Coordinates of C-alpha atoms in Angstrom, one line a residue:
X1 CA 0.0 0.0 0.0
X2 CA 1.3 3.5 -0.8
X3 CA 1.4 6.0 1.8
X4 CA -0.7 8.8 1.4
X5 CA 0.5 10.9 4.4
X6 CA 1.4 14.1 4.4
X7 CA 4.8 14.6 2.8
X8 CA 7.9 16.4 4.5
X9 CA 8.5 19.4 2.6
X10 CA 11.9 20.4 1.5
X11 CA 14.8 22.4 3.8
X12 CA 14.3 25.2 0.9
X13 CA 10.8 25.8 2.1
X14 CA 11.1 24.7 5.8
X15 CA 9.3 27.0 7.5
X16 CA 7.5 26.7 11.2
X17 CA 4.4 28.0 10.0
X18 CA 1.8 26.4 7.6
X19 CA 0.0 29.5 7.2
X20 CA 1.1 33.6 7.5
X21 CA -0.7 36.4 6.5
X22 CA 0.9 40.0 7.3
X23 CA -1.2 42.7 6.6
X24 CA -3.6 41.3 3.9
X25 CA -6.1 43.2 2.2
X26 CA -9.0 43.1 -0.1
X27 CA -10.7 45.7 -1.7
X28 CA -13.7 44.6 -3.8
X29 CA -16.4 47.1 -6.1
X30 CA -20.1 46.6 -5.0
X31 CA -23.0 47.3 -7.2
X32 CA -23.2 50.9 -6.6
X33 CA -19.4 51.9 -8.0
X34 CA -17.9 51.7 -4.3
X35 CA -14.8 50.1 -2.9
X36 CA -15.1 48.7 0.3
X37 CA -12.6 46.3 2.5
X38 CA -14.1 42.6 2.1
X39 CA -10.6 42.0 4.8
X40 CA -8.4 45.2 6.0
X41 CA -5.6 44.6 7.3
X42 CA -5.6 41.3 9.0
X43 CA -2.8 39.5 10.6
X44 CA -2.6 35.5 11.3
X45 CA -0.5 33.1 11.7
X46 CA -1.2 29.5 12.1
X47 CA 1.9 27.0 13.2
X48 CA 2.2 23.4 11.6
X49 CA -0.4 20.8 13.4
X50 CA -2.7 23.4 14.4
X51 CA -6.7 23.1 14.1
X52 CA -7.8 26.3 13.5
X53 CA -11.8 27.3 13.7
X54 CA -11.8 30.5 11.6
X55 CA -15.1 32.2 12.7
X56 CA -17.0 35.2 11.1
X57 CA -21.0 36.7 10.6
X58 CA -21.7 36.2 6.9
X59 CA -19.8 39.4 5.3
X60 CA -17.2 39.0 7.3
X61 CA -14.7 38.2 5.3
X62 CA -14.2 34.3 5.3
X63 CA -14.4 33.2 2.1
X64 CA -12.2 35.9 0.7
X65 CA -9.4 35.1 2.9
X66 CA -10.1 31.6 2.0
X67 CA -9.7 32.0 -1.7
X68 CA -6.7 34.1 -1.0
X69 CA -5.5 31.3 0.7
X70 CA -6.0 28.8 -2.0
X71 CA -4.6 31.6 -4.5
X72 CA -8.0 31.6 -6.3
X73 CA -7.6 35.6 -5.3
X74 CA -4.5 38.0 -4.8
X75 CA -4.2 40.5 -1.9
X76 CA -4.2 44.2 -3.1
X77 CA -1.9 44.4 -0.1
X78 CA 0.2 42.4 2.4
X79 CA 1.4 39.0 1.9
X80 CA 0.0 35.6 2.1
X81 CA 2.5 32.8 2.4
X82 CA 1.4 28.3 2.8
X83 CA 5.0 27.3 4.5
X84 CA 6.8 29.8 3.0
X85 CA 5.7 29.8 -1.0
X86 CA 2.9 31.3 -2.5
X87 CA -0.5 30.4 -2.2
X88 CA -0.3 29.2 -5.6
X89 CA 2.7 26.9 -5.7
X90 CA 2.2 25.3 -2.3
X91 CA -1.4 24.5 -4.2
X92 CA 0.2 23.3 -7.2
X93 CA 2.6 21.1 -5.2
X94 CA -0.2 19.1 -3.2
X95 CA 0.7 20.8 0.2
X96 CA -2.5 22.5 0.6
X97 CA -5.6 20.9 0.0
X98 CA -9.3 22.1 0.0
X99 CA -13.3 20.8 0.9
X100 CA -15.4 23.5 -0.3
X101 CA -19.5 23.6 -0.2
X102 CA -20.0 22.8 -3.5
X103 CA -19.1 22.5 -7.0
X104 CA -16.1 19.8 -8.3
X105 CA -18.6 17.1 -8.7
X106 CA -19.6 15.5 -11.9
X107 CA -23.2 13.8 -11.1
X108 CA -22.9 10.9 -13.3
X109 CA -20.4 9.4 -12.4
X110 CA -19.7 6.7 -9.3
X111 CA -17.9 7.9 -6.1
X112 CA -15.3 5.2 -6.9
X113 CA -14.9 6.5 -10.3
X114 CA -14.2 10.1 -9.1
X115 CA -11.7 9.4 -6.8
X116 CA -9.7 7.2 -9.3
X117 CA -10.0 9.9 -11.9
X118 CA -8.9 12.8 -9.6
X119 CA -6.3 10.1 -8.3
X120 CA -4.7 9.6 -11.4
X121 CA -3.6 13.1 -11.3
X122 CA -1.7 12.6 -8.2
X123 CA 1.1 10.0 -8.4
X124 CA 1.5 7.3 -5.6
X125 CA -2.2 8.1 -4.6
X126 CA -3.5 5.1 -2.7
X127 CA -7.7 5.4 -4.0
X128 CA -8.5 2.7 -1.6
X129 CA -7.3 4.2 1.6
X130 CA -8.8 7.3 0.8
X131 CA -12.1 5.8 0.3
X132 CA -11.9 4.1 3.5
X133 CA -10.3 7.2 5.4
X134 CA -13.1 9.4 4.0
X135 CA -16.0 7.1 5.1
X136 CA -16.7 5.6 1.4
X137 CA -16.3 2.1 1.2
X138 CA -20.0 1.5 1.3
X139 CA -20.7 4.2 -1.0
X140 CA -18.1 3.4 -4.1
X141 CA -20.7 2.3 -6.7
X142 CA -23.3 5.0 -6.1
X143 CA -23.6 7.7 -8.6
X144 CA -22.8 11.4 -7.3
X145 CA -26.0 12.2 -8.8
X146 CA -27.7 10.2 -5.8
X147 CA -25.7 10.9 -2.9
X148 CA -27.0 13.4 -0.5
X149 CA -25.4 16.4 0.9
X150 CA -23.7 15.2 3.2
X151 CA -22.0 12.3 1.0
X152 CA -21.0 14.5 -1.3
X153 CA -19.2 16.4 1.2
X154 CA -17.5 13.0 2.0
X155 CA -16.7 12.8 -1.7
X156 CA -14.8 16.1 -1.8
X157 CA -13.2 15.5 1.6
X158 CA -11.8 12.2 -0.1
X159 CA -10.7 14.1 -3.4
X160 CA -8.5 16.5 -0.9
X161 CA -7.1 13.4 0.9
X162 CA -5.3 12.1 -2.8
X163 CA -2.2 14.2 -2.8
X164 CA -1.6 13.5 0.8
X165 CA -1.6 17.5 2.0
X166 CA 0.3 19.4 4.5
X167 CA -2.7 21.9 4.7
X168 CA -6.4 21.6 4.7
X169 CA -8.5 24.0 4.2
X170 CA -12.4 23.0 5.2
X171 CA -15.1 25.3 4.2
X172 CA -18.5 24.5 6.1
X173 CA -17.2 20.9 5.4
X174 CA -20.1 19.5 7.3
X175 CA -23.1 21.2 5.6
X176 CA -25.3 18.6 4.4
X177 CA -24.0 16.1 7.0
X178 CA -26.5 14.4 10.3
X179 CA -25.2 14.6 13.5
X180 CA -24.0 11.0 13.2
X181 CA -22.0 11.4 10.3
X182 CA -20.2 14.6 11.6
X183 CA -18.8 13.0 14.5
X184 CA -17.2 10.7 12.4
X185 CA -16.4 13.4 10.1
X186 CA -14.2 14.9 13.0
X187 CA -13.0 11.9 14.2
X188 CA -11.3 11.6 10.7
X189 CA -10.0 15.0 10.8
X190 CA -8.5 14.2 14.2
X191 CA -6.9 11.1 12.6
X192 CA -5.2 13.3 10.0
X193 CA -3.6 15.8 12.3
X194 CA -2.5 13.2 14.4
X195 CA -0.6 12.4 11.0
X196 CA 0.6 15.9 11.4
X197 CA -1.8 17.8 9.4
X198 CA -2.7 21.4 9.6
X199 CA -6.1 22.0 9.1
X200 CA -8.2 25.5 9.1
X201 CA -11.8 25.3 9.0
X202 CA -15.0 28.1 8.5
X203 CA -18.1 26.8 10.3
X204 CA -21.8 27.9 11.2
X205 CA -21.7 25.2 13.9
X206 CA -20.2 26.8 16.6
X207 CA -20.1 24.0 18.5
X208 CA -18.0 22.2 16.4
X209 CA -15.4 25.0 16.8
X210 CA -16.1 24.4 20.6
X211 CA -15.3 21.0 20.5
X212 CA -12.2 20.1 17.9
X213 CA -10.6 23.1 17.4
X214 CA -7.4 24.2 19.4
X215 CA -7.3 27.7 18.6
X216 CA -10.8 30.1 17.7
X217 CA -10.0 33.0 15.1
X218 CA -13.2 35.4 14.6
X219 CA -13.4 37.6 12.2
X220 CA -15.7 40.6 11.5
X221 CA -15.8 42.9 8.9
X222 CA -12.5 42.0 7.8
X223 CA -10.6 42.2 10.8
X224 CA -9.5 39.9 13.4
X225 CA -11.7 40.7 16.8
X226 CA -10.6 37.4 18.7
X227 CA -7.8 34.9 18.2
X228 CA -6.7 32.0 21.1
X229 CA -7.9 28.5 22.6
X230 CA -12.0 28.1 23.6
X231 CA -11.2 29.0 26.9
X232 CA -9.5 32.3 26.4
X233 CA -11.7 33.3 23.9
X234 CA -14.3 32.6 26.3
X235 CA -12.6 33.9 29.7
X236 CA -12.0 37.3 27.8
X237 CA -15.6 38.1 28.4
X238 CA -16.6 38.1 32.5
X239 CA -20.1 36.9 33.6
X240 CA -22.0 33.7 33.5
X241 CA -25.4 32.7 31.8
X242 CA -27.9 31.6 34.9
X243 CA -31.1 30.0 33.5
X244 CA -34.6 29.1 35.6
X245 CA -38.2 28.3 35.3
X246 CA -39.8 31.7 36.7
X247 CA -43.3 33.5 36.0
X248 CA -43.6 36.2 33.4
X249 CA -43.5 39.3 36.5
X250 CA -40.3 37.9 37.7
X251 CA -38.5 37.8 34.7
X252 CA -39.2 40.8 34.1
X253 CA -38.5 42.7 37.0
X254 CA -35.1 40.8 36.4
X255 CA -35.2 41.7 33.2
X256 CA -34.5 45.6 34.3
X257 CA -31.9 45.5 37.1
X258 CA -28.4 46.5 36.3
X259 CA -27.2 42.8 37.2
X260 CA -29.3 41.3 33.7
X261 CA -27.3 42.5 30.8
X262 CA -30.1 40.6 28.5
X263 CA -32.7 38.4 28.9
X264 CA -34.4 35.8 26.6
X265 CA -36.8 33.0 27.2
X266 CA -35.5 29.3 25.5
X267 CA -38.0 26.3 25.8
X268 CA -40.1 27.7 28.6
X269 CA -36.8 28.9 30.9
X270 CA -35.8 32.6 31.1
X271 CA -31.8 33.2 30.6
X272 CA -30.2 35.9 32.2
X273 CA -27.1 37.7 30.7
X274 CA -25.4 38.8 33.8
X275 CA -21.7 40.3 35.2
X276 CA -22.2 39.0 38.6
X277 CA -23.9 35.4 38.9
X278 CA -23.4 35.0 42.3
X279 CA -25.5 38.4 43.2
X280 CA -28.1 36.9 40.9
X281 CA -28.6 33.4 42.3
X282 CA -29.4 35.2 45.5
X283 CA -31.6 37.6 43.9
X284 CA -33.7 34.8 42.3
X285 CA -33.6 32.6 45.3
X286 CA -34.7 35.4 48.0
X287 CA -37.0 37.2 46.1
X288 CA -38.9 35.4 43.2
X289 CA -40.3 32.2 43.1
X290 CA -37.5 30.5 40.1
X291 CA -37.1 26.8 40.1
X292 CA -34.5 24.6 38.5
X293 CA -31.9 27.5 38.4
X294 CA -28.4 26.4 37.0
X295 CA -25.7 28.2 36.0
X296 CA -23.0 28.2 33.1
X297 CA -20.3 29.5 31.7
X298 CA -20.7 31.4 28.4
X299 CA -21.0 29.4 24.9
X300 CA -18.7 29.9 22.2
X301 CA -21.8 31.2 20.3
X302 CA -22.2 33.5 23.3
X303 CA -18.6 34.7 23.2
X304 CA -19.2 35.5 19.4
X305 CA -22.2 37.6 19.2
X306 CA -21.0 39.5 22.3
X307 CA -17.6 40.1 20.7
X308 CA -19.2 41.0 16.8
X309 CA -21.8 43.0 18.6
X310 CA -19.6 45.0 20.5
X311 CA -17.4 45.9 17.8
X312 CA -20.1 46.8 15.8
X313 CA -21.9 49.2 18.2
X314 CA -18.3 50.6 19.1
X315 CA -17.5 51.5 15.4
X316 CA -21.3 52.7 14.8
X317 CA -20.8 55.1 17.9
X318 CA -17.8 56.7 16.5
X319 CA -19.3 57.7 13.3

């Protein structure tokens, strides 16, 4: 069996990161004749062996640093560098890899067939482990036409796999899938790095980010707002979310003291927002009639649309 591993690269492009961008910037047109930043000015750095969430609102400024990434797109400024060489040559050489939403697929063909074809362009490929690494053994007769969204997601994740990259780039790579077959989706993924991929990945599911990533980026608005581990990203913002079953006058006389930042109401509990959880648990238990209180730490979700909001309302109120 031929080894499909990720390669060592050569001394002449040794470099102890998989991923640098100094700088970057991307000015696009829109309809109306204007230029505006779709990313301004944003620096990153991502270290061989990483997983990296890369988290942003839709607009942000994701999928242009993605395609800048792959070289599908050049910066108007800055530098963008896949262990030291262009975007475009690290491609070109196999390093760097890609699963994008859609597109690559022809629909008439088997999954089998697609992965030989695709193989064939990549010397020493081994088509068999691939299938099996990408969860397609059982699927190898079945035309593209009449897989679902999720297996062809599969599909594309096995046609990154063939020239054994240094560098995957994931792009809402489960969209499509059930929560079954994300898990072992992940569990893959994990099975690559521990080969000693890198791998950088946008997601909606947040907590997917929450559970396999080892380092959160978020972007907004083309800039980088929040970069480190769950747990800093998290533990940058104080307070805890407290949640209880309460009557409709309680929660809202909560609802306006200075110790509820926000308040919502989730499944027939009320969730308080608050900077100081301990003053709340004895507000709720002395003075309303709550039941089944608990307390938690904030989500990553949380963490995001309190950091994007912020910025947001910060840069509105300097205008």
């Amino acid at each position: 069996m031929i080894d499909t591993r990720p390669r060592s690269v050569s001394e002449e492009v040794m470099s102890p990161d998989a991923v640098r961008l100094s700088a970057v910037v991307k000015r696009f047109t829109d309809a109306k004749g204007e230029r505006f930043h779709a990313v301004d000015g944003i620096d990153l750095r991502i270290t061989r062996g990483e997983i990296v969430a890369f988290l942003g609102p839709n607009g942000a400024g994701k999928t242009t640093t993605i395609d800048m990434l792959l070289g599908l797109t050049r910066p108007d400024e800055g530098t963008v560098e896949l262990f030291g060489r262009e975007p475009q040559r690290a491609v070109r050489s196999g390093q760097v890899a890609a699963v994008l939403q859609s597109g690559g697929l022809l629909p008439d063909l088997s999954v089998e067939a697609t992965v030989r074809m695709l193989g064939s362009l990549h010397p020493g490929a081994d088509v068999e482990a691939v299938l099996v690494r990408a969860g397609l053994d059982g699927l190898r007769h079945r035309r593209v036409a009449e897989c679902s969204g999720g297996e062809q997601q599969r599909l594309r994740f096995a046609l990154a796999l063939l020239s054994g990259p240094e560098l995957l780039v994931l792009d809402e790579p489960t969209a499509g899938m059930d929560v079954v077959a994300r898990r072992e989706f992940w569990a893959t993924v994990r099975e690559e790095t521990g080969r000693g991929m890198t791998v950088m990945f946008a997601t909606h599911y947040m907590e997917e980010a929450d559970r396999f990533a080892d380092r959160v980026v978020m972007i907004d608005r083309g800039r980088v707002v929040a970069d480190g581990s769950v747990s800093q990203v998290r533990s940058a913002l104080s307070g805890r979310t407290v949640s209880a079953l309460l009557d409709e006058q309680d929660a809202a006389a909560l609802a306006g003291s200075p110790l509820v930042r926000a308040c919502a109401s989730r499944g027939g509990r009320y969730h308080f927002d608050t900077p100081d959880s301990d003053a709340l648990l004895r507000l709720l238990v002395a003075q309303t009639s709550a039941t089944e209180i608990e307390v938690t730490p904030r989500s990553l979700e949380e963490a995001f649309m309190t950091i994007t909001q912020h910025r947001r309302t910060v840069e509105e109120g300097a205008r």
